[in-house]
mmCIF file of C-alpha atoms in Angstrom:
data_model
loop_
_atom_site.group_PDB
_atom_site.id
_atom_site.type_symbol
_atom_site.label_atom_id
_atom_site.label_comp_id
_atom_site.label_asym_id
_atom_site.label_seq_id
_atom_site.Cartn_x
_atom_site.Cartn_y
_atom_site.Cartn_z
ATOM 1 C CA MET T 1 0.000 0.000 0.000
ATOM 2 C CA SER T 2 1.407 3.400 -0.944
ATOM 3 C CA ILE T 3 2.171 6.095 1.603
ATOM 4 C CA SER T 4 -0.381 8.393 -0.048
ATOM 5 C CA ILE T 5 -3.181 5.850 0.462
ATOM 6 C CA ILE T 6 -2.144 5.272 4.084
ATOM 7 C CA LEU T 7 -2.148 9.012 4.748
ATOM 8 C CA ARG T 8 -5.522 9.404 3.027
ATOM 9 C CA ASN T 9 -7.080 6.632 5.125
ATOM 10 C CA PHE T 10 -5.561 8.088 8.283
ATOM 11 C CA PHE T 11 -6.991 11.495 7.406
ATOM 12 C CA LEU T 12 -10.470 10.062 6.787
ATOM 13 C CA LEU T 13 -10.363 8.110 10.060
ATOM 14 C CA THR T 14 -9.354 11.261 11.936
ATOM 15 C CA ILE T 15 -12.228 13.209 10.423
ATOM 16 C CA PHE T 16 -14.645 10.395 11.367
ATOM 17 C CA LEU T 17 -13.418 10.280 14.961
ATOM 18 C CA ILE T 18 -13.600 14.047 15.338
ATOM 19 C CA GLY T 19 -17.173 13.984 14.009
ATOM 20 C CA ALA T 20 -18.148 11.177 16.373
ATOM 21 C CA GLN T 21 -16.704 13.045 19.352
ATOM 22 C CA ALA T 22 -18.468 16.245 18.324
ATOM 23 C CA SER T 23 -21.834 14.468 18.225
ATOM 24 C CA ALA T 24 -21.580 13.208 21.829
ATOM 25 C CA ALA T 25 -20.802 15.432 24.798
ATOM 26 C CA GLU T 26 -21.616 16.214 28.424
ATOM 27 C CA PHE T 27 -22.240 19.681 29.785
ATOM 28 C CA LYS T 28 -23.130 21.039 33.211
ATOM 29 C CA ILE T 29 -25.755 23.720 33.715
ATOM 30 C CA ASN T 30 -26.741 25.724 36.786
ATOM 31 C CA VAL T 31 -30.283 25.122 38.024
ATOM 32 C CA ASP T 32 -32.527 25.880 40.986
ATOM 33 C CA SER T 33 -34.647 23.452 43.035
ATOM 34 C CA PRO T 34 -38.209 24.729 43.525
ATOM 35 C CA PHE T 35 -40.424 22.464 45.633
ATOM 36 C CA SER T 36 -43.603 23.191 43.676
ATOM 37 C CA ILE T 37 -44.865 24.895 40.535
ATOM 38 C CA ALA T 38 -46.583 27.590 42.596
ATOM 39 C CA LYS T 39 -43.392 28.314 44.538
ATOM 40 C CA MET T 40 -41.381 28.438 41.331
ATOM 41 C CA LEU T 41 -43.786 30.957 39.808
ATOM 42 C CA ALA T 42 -43.607 33.001 43.015
ATOM 43 C CA GLY T 43 -39.820 33.172 42.750
ATOM 44 C CA GLU T 44 -39.071 30.674 45.549
ATOM 45 C CA THR T 45 -36.445 28.742 43.638
ATOM 46 C CA GLY T 46 -34.712 26.726 46.363
ATOM 47 C CA LYS T 47 -31.181 25.341 46.368
ATOM 48 C CA LYS T 48 -28.826 26.088 43.479
ATOM 49 C CA LEU T 49 -26.716 23.301 42.011
ATOM 50 C CA GLU T 50 -25.240 21.831 38.838
ATOM 51 C CA VAL T 51 -26.971 19.249 36.657
ATOM 52 C CA THR T 52 -25.284 17.156 33.961
ATOM 53 C CA LEU T 53 -26.695 17.042 30.430
ATOM 54 C CA GLU T 54 -25.676 13.980 28.387
ATOM 55 C CA PHE T 55 -25.953 14.568 24.621
ATOM 56 C CA GLN T 56 -25.819 12.177 21.677
ATOM 57 C CA GLN T 57 -26.110 12.959 17.950
ATOM 58 C CA ILE T 58 -25.848 16.698 18.534
ATOM 59 C CA ASN T 59 -25.584 17.336 14.801
ATOM 60 C CA ALA T 60 -29.239 16.256 14.381
ATOM 61 C CA ILE T 61 -30.671 19.005 16.611
ATOM 62 C CA GLU T 62 -31.463 21.479 13.840
ATOM 63 C CA SER T 63 -31.923 18.986 11.012
ATOM 64 C CA HIS T 64 -34.123 16.352 12.679
ATOM 65 C CA GLY T 65 -34.985 17.481 16.187
ATOM 66 C CA LEU T 66 -34.148 16.980 19.851
ATOM 67 C CA ALA T 67 -35.509 14.367 22.249
ATOM 68 C CA VAL T 68 -35.215 15.461 25.883
ATOM 69 C CA ILE T 69 -35.232 12.564 28.343
ATOM 70 C CA LEU T 70 -36.171 13.614 31.885
ATOM 71 C CA PRO T 71 -35.757 11.541 35.073
ATOM 72 C CA SER T 72 -38.639 9.774 36.780
ATOM 73 C CA SER T 73 -38.874 9.755 40.588
ATOM 74 C CA THR T 74 -35.392 8.362 41.372
ATOM 75 C CA ALA T 75 -31.757 8.761 40.316
ATOM 76 C CA ASP T 76 -31.719 5.368 38.529
ATOM 77 C CA MET T 77 -31.384 6.413 34.884
ATOM 78 C CA ARG T 78 -31.265 3.007 33.170
ATOM 79 C CA ASP T 79 -34.740 3.454 31.662
ATOM 80 C CA GLU T 80 -33.942 6.957 30.508
ATOM 81 C CA LEU T 81 -30.730 5.877 28.785
ATOM 82 C CA PHE T 82 -32.731 3.167 27.012
ATOM 83 C CA TYR T 83 -35.337 5.727 25.916
ATOM 84 C CA ALA T 84 -32.499 7.821 24.499
ATOM 85 C CA THR T 85 -31.206 4.947 22.355
ATOM 86 C CA LYS T 86 -34.687 4.415 20.897
ATOM 87 C CA MET T 87 -34.954 8.095 19.955
ATOM 88 C CA GLN T 88 -31.443 8.056 18.478
ATOM 89 C CA ASP T 89 -32.517 5.127 16.289
ATOM 90 C CA MET T 90 -35.267 7.404 14.940
ATOM 91 C CA GLY T 91 -32.672 10.009 13.996
ATOM 92 C CA TYR T 92 -33.094 12.436 16.895
ATOM 93 C CA ALA T 93 -30.417 14.194 18.841
ATOM 94 C CA THR T 94 -30.934 13.271 22.490
ATOM 95 C CA VAL T 95 -30.155 14.841 25.825
ATOM 96 C CA VAL T 96 -30.566 12.910 29.063
ATOM 97 C CA VAL T 97 -31.066 15.326 31.955
ATOM 98 C CA HIS T 98 -29.395 13.927 35.095
ATOM 99 C CA GLY T 99 -31.407 16.101 37.469
ATOM 100 C CA ALA T 100 -32.201 13.517 40.124
ATOM 101 C CA ALA T 101 -28.650 12.457 41.038
ATOM 102 C CA PRO T 102 -27.608 15.627 42.905
ATOM 103 C CA ARG T 103 -30.948 15.926 44.718
ATOM 104 C CA PHE T 104 -32.689 12.583 45.243
ATOM 105 C CA LYS T 105 -32.885 11.142 48.771
ATOM 106 C CA MET T 106 -36.222 9.311 48.978
ATOM 107 C CA LYS T 107 -39.110 8.764 46.583
ATOM 108 C CA PHE T 108 -42.068 11.182 46.752
ATOM 109 C CA THR T 109 -40.310 13.667 49.068
ATOM 110 C CA ARG T 110 -39.256 17.295 48.786
ATOM 111 C CA SER T 111 -35.741 16.177 47.860
ATOM 112 C CA TYR T 112 -36.859 15.734 44.245
ATOM 113 C CA THR T 113 -40.150 16.995 42.838
ATOM 114 C CA SER T 114 -41.913 17.408 39.516
ATOM 115 C CA ALA T 115 -41.413 21.181 39.749
ATOM 116 C CA MET T 116 -37.645 20.674 39.797
ATOM 117 C CA ILE T 117 -37.970 18.548 36.668
ATOM 118 C CA VAL T 118 -39.968 21.314 34.951
ATOM 119 C CA HIS T 119 -37.323 23.858 35.944
ATOM 120 C CA ASP T 120 -34.535 21.619 34.603
ATOM 121 C CA LEU T 121 -36.402 21.164 31.332
ATOM 122 C CA ALA T 122 -36.619 24.932 30.818
ATOM 123 C CA LYS T 123 -32.940 25.421 31.658
ATOM 124 C CA THR T 124 -31.970 22.572 29.317
ATOM 125 C CA LEU T 125 -33.897 24.073 26.413
ATOM 126 C CA ASP T 126 -32.367 27.490 27.107
ATOM 127 C CA PHE T 127 -28.910 25.915 26.970
ATOM 128 C CA VAL T 128 -29.624 24.014 23.754
ATOM 129 C CA ASN T 129 -30.923 27.094 21.943
ATOM 130 C CA GLU T 130 -27.956 29.200 23.023
ATOM 131 C CA GLU T 131 -25.314 26.527 22.361
ATOM 132 C CA PHE T 132 -26.612 24.672 19.286
ATOM 133 C CA GLY T 133 -29.477 26.668 17.779
ATOM 134 C CA LYS T 134 -33.219 26.084 17.676
ATOM 135 C CA PRO T 135 -34.210 22.401 17.362
ATOM 136 C CA LYS T 136 -36.401 21.436 14.428
ATOM 137 C CA LYS T 137 -38.776 19.888 16.971
ATOM 138 C CA VAL T 138 -38.624 19.119 20.684
ATOM 139 C CA VAL T 139 -39.888 15.748 21.893
ATOM 140 C CA VAL T 140 -39.908 15.251 25.670
ATOM 141 C CA LEU T 141 -40.131 11.806 27.286
ATOM 142 C CA ALA T 142 -40.336 10.928 30.971
ATOM 143 C CA SER T 143 -41.829 8.301 33.245
ATOM 144 C CA SER T 144 -43.781 8.513 36.509
ATOM 145 C CA THR T 145 -43.032 11.797 38.344
ATOM 146 C CA GLY T 146 -41.275 13.023 35.223
ATOM 147 C CA SER T 147 -44.464 12.446 33.246
ATOM 148 C CA LEU T 148 -46.346 14.733 35.640
ATOM 149 C CA ALA T 149 -43.654 17.345 34.981
ATOM 150 C CA ILE T 150 -44.300 17.136 31.226
ATOM 151 C CA LEU T 151 -47.947 18.018 31.735
ATOM 152 C CA ALA T 152 -47.172 20.735 34.295
ATOM 153 C CA SER T 153 -44.649 22.313 31.925
ATOM 154 C CA GLN T 154 -47.468 22.952 29.459
ATOM 155 C CA MET T 155 -49.775 24.848 31.807
ATOM 156 C CA GLU T 156 -50.175 28.374 30.447
ATOM 157 C CA PRO T 157 -49.003 30.160 33.643
ATOM 158 C CA VAL T 158 -45.806 28.087 33.530
ATOM 159 C CA ILE T 159 -45.131 28.883 29.871
ATOM 160 C CA ALA T 160 -45.835 32.566 30.550
ATOM 161 C CA ALA T 161 -43.062 32.508 33.163
ATOM 162 C CA MET T 162 -40.720 30.296 31.077
ATOM 163 C CA PRO T 163 -41.531 30.916 27.390
ATOM 164 C CA ILE T 164 -38.922 28.413 26.203
ATOM 165 C CA LEU T 165 -41.286 25.629 27.350
ATOM 166 C CA GLY T 166 -43.579 26.685 24.521
ATOM 167 C CA SER T 167 -41.033 25.210 22.098
ATOM 168 C CA VAL T 168 -42.003 21.660 23.127
ATOM 169 C CA THR T 169 -43.781 20.022 20.184
ATOM 170 C CA HIS T 170 -44.462 16.533 21.606
ATOM 171 C CA GLY T 171 -44.581 15.064 25.092
ATOM 172 C CA PHE T 172 -44.739 11.375 25.990
ATOM 173 C CA MET T 173 -45.839 10.725 29.565
ATOM 174 C CA LEU T 174 -44.654 7.150 30.093
ATOM 175 C CA ASN T 175 -46.272 5.264 32.992
ATOM 176 C CA ALA T 176 -48.266 8.449 33.133
ATOM 177 C CA ALA T 177 -48.925 9.914 36.581
ATOM 178 C CA CYS T 178 -51.918 11.977 35.534
ATOM 179 C CA PRO T 179 -53.478 14.631 37.772
ATOM 180 C CA THR T 180 -57.254 14.388 37.985
ATOM 181 C CA LYS T 181 -58.166 18.077 38.006
ATOM 182 C CA VAL T 182 -56.049 20.770 36.331
ATOM 183 C CA VAL T 183 -57.657 24.201 36.684
ATOM 184 C CA PRO T 184 -54.977 26.242 34.828
ATOM 185 C CA THR T 185 -55.475 26.114 31.071
ATOM 186 C CA LEU T 186 -53.165 23.808 29.175
ATOM 187 C CA SER T 187 -51.295 25.240 26.196
ATOM 188 C CA GLN T 188 -52.400 23.742 22.881
ATOM 189 C CA THR T 189 -48.967 24.031 21.232
ATOM 190 C CA ALA T 190 -47.603 20.582 22.121
ATOM 191 C CA LYS T 191 -49.138 17.219 21.346
ATOM 192 C CA ILE T 192 -49.148 15.268 24.598
ATOM 193 C CA PHE T 193 -49.527 11.501 24.908
ATOM 194 C CA ALA T 194 -50.323 9.834 28.247
ATOM 195 C CA VAL T 195 -48.977 6.282 28.044
ATOM 196 C CA ASN T 196 -50.058 3.463 30.379
ATOM 197 C CA GLY T 197 -50.060 -0.307 30.572
ATOM 198 C CA LEU T 198 -53.529 -1.790 30.937
ATOM 199 C CA GLN T 199 -52.380 -3.995 33.832
ATOM 200 C CA ASP T 200 -50.435 -1.200 35.553
ATOM 201 C CA ASP T 201 -51.659 -0.896 39.142
ATOM 202 C CA SER T 202 -49.072 1.734 40.155
ATOM 203 C CA THR T 203 -49.828 4.469 37.610
ATOM 204 C CA PRO T 204 -53.169 3.097 36.383
ATOM 205 C CA ALA T 205 -54.685 3.984 33.028
ATOM 206 C CA PHE T 206 -58.011 4.920 34.667
ATOM 207 C CA VAL T 207 -56.324 7.924 36.319
ATOM 208 C CA CYS T 208 -55.533 9.428 32.919
ATOM 209 C CA GLU T 209 -59.067 8.656 31.759
ATOM 210 C CA GLU T 210 -60.292 10.689 34.745
ATOM 211 C CA MET T 211 -58.042 13.568 33.711
ATOM 212 C CA LYS T 212 -59.505 13.618 30.204
ATOM 213 C CA GLN T 213 -63.054 13.496 31.550
ATOM 214 C CA GLU T 214 -62.500 16.261 34.125
ATOM 215 C CA ASN T 215 -60.609 18.745 31.953
ATOM 216 C CA GLU T 216 -60.701 20.322 28.508
ATOM 217 C CA MET T 217 -57.514 18.896 26.974
ATOM 218 C CA PRO T 218 -58.014 18.381 23.236
ATOM 219 C CA ASN T 219 -54.274 18.084 22.591
ATOM 220 C CA VAL T 220 -53.838 15.240 25.107
ATOM 221 C CA GLN T 221 -54.246 11.709 23.749
ATOM 222 C CA LEU T 222 -54.360 8.532 25.837
ATOM 223 C CA LEU T 223 -52.248 5.591 24.650
ATOM 224 C CA THR T 224 -52.793 2.253 26.388
ATOM 225 C CA TYR T 225 -51.040 -1.049 25.736
ATOM 226 C CA PRO T 226 -51.257 -4.558 27.191
ATOM 227 C CA GLY T 227 -48.783 -4.813 30.031
ATOM 228 C CA ALA T 228 -47.830 -3.723 33.508
ATOM 229 C CA HIS T 229 -45.810 -0.844 34.952
ATOM 230 C CA HIS T 230 -42.742 -0.276 32.748
ATOM 231 C CA PHE T 231 -44.078 -2.469 29.946
ATOM 232 C CA GLU T 232 -41.970 -0.303 27.597
ATOM 233 C CA SER T 233 -38.545 -1.017 29.087
ATOM 234 C CA PRO T 234 -36.449 -4.217 28.858
ATOM 235 C CA ILE T 235 -34.662 -3.105 32.033
ATOM 236 C CA TYR T 236 -37.502 -4.928 33.847
ATOM 237 C CA GLU T 237 -37.311 -8.153 31.878
ATOM 238 C CA VAL T 238 -39.194 -10.370 34.361
ATOM 239 C CA VAL T 239 -42.869 -9.609 34.927
ATOM 240 C CA GLY T 240 -43.928 -9.917 38.550
ATOM 241 C CA GLN T 241 -44.921 -8.236 41.781
ATOM 242 C CA VAL T 242 -42.473 -5.682 43.184
ATOM 243 C CA ASP T 243 -42.452 -3.714 46.419
ATOM 244 C CA GLY T 244 -42.807 -0.360 44.697
ATOM 245 C CA PRO T 245 -44.378 2.683 46.379
ATOM 246 C CA HIS T 246 -47.343 4.372 44.705
ATOM 247 C CA ILE T 247 -49.929 7.062 45.404
ATOM 248 C CA LEU T 248 -52.424 7.342 42.553
ATOM 249 C CA PRO T 249 -54.507 4.209 43.192
ATOM 250 C CA THR T 250 -55.369 5.649 46.624
ATOM 251 C CA CYS T 251 -55.427 9.411 46.094
ATOM 252 C CA THR T 252 -55.923 11.975 43.342
ATOM 253 C CA ILE T 253 -53.383 14.698 42.545
ATOM 254 C CA ASN T 254 -54.776 18.060 41.411
ATOM 255 C CA TYR T 255 -53.755 21.640 40.525
ATOM 256 C CA ASP T 256 -55.901 24.605 41.656
ATOM 257 C CA LYS T 257 -56.205 27.877 39.718
ATOM 258 C CA ALA T 258 -53.023 29.215 41.350
ATOM 259 C CA THR T 259 -51.114 26.061 40.252
ATOM 260 C CA LYS T 260 -50.972 24.878 43.869
ATOM 261 C CA LEU T 261 -51.264 21.156 44.448
ATOM 262 C CA TYR T 262 -54.023 19.485 46.417
ATOM 263 C CA VAL T 263 -54.598 15.805 47.099
ATOM 264 C CA LYS T 264 -57.788 13.879 47.873
ATOM 265 C CA LYS T 265 -58.355 10.333 49.055
ATOM 266 C CA ARG T 266 -60.402 8.382 46.536
ATOM 267 C CA ASP T 267 -62.698 7.095 49.277
ATOM 268 C CA GLY T 268 -63.609 10.683 50.165
ATOM 269 C CA LYS T 269 -62.180 10.415 53.686
ATOM 270 C CA GLY T 270 -59.685 13.242 53.644
ATOM 271 C CA SER T 271 -57.661 15.747 51.694
ATOM 272 C CA ALA T 272 -54.681 18.053 51.986
ATOM 273 C CA SER T 273 -53.436 21.021 49.999
ATOM 274 C CA GLU T 274 -50.366 23.125 49.430
ATOM 275 C CA LYS T 275 -52.559 26.157 50.094
ATOM 276 C CA LYS T 276 -53.761 25.052 53.564
ATOM 277 C CA GLN T 277 -51.012 22.808 54.962
ATOM 278 C CA GLY T 278 -48.069 24.131 52.974
ATOM 279 C CA PHE T 279 -46.080 21.941 50.611
ATOM 280 C CA GLY T 280 -44.242 20.108 53.389
ATOM 281 C CA GLY T 281 -47.383 19.500 55.419
ATOM 282 C CA MET T 282 -49.234 18.226 52.372
ATOM 283 C CA GLN T 283 -46.428 15.769 51.600
ATOM 284 C CA LYS T 284 -46.457 14.429 55.164
ATOM 285 C CA TRP T 285 -50.208 13.864 54.838
ATOM 286 C CA VAL T 286 -49.672 12.040 51.536
ATOM 287 C CA TYR T 287 -47.098 9.740 53.119
ATOM 288 C CA LYS T 288 -49.487 8.883 55.922
ATOM 289 C CA ASN T 289 -52.721 8.563 53.931
ATOM 290 C CA CYS T 290 -51.910 7.828 50.262
ATOM 291 C CA LEU T 291 -48.640 5.932 50.032
ATOM 292 C CA LYS T 292 -49.072 2.195 49.505
ATOM 293 C CA ARG T 293 -46.672 -0.492 48.307
ATOM 294 C CA GLY T 294 -46.768 -3.378 45.847
ATOM 295 C CA ASN T 295 -47.507 -3.444 42.120
ATOM 296 C CA LEU T 296 -47.141 -5.503 38.960
ATOM 297 C CA GLN T 297 -44.109 -4.557 36.887
ATOM 298 C CA GLY T 298 -42.313 -5.881 33.825
ATOM 299 C CA TYR T 299 -41.472 -5.699 30.138
ATOM 300 C CA ASN T 300 -43.934 -6.614 27.399
ATOM 301 C CA GLU T 301 -41.942 -7.035 24.191
ATOM 302 C CA GLY T 302 -44.906 -6.813 21.832
ATOM 303 C CA SER T 303 -46.433 -3.761 23.487
ATOM 304 C CA ALA T 304 -43.047 -2.066 23.718
ATOM 305 C CA ALA T 305 -42.435 -2.569 20.001
ATOM 306 C CA LYS T 306 -45.871 -1.124 19.208
ATOM 307 C CA PHE T 307 -45.316 1.848 21.523
ATOM 308 C CA TRP T 308 -41.912 2.806 20.105
ATOM 309 C CA SER T 309 -43.304 2.430 16.586
ATOM 310 C CA ASP T 310 -46.124 4.777 17.593
ATOM 311 C CA VAL T 311 -43.608 7.330 18.909
ATOM 312 C CA GLY T 312 -41.945 7.409 15.500
ATOM 313 C CA ARG T 313 -45.263 7.698 13.700
ATOM 314 C CA LEU T 314 -46.726 10.370 15.991
ATOM 315 C CA THR T 315 -43.690 12.642 15.893
ATOM 316 C CA LYS T 316 -43.283 12.744 12.092
#
């Protein structure tokens, strides 16, 4: 082989490696930690810290679009990293927001809340627009508590305070933790999909059906598939009972006109609200009256394949 051919191949390999490195990167952004949406809108932003953003296929942001993968209710990001690979396969740039790791202490506590996830989403989109330009489209995916954040991010008072959230074009609420009553008007800009397994007894499909019945949400579509909690993720390969904590089968979550949360027992025997008890007092009441354990969980290969195919179809 001639020296010229060797040098040419070396040059091409170098260009390829530089391009590959440029398409994957990690950045840190400064964020706040508001306990609730109402507190965030009132300027009570909480502790300041750094959050890591993990990007792949950066060069597709402007040409194809960006998929933002938000955490659920814990710092275990295995599901989220899997979601990112599925969106990369569809051609999207992806960013996994590692917002739980620096905050999370215990599930369903003030250490990590849906309002913090909303705040991180806005800060992430600000960073992307400043650093890489405006994405062709913005698809947001999150499970459980993160799914609640997707919906909350599209309430009109929230977008008025953080206009960048209006750039979201699609939201997929996986294992959707739907609020029953949402008094603030929902923006009609994004197409939102609440996704549940029909056998899920942790974030049940009937809760999202209640939400659709109780509120005017024409841009929210319910997607249900055979399967249990986390039917969409092969991380939970074996289907079976797990000792997972849950709230929604026992209590409803709601937003009042001031975006403050309130919670009601489904049997009508009690309630608590951010307005009356304060956010901390309301959470203590939830732990005592709503938190139960035990649910069916596990991967359903057929339903997962159908769901991810639907994501591709619905975001075209």
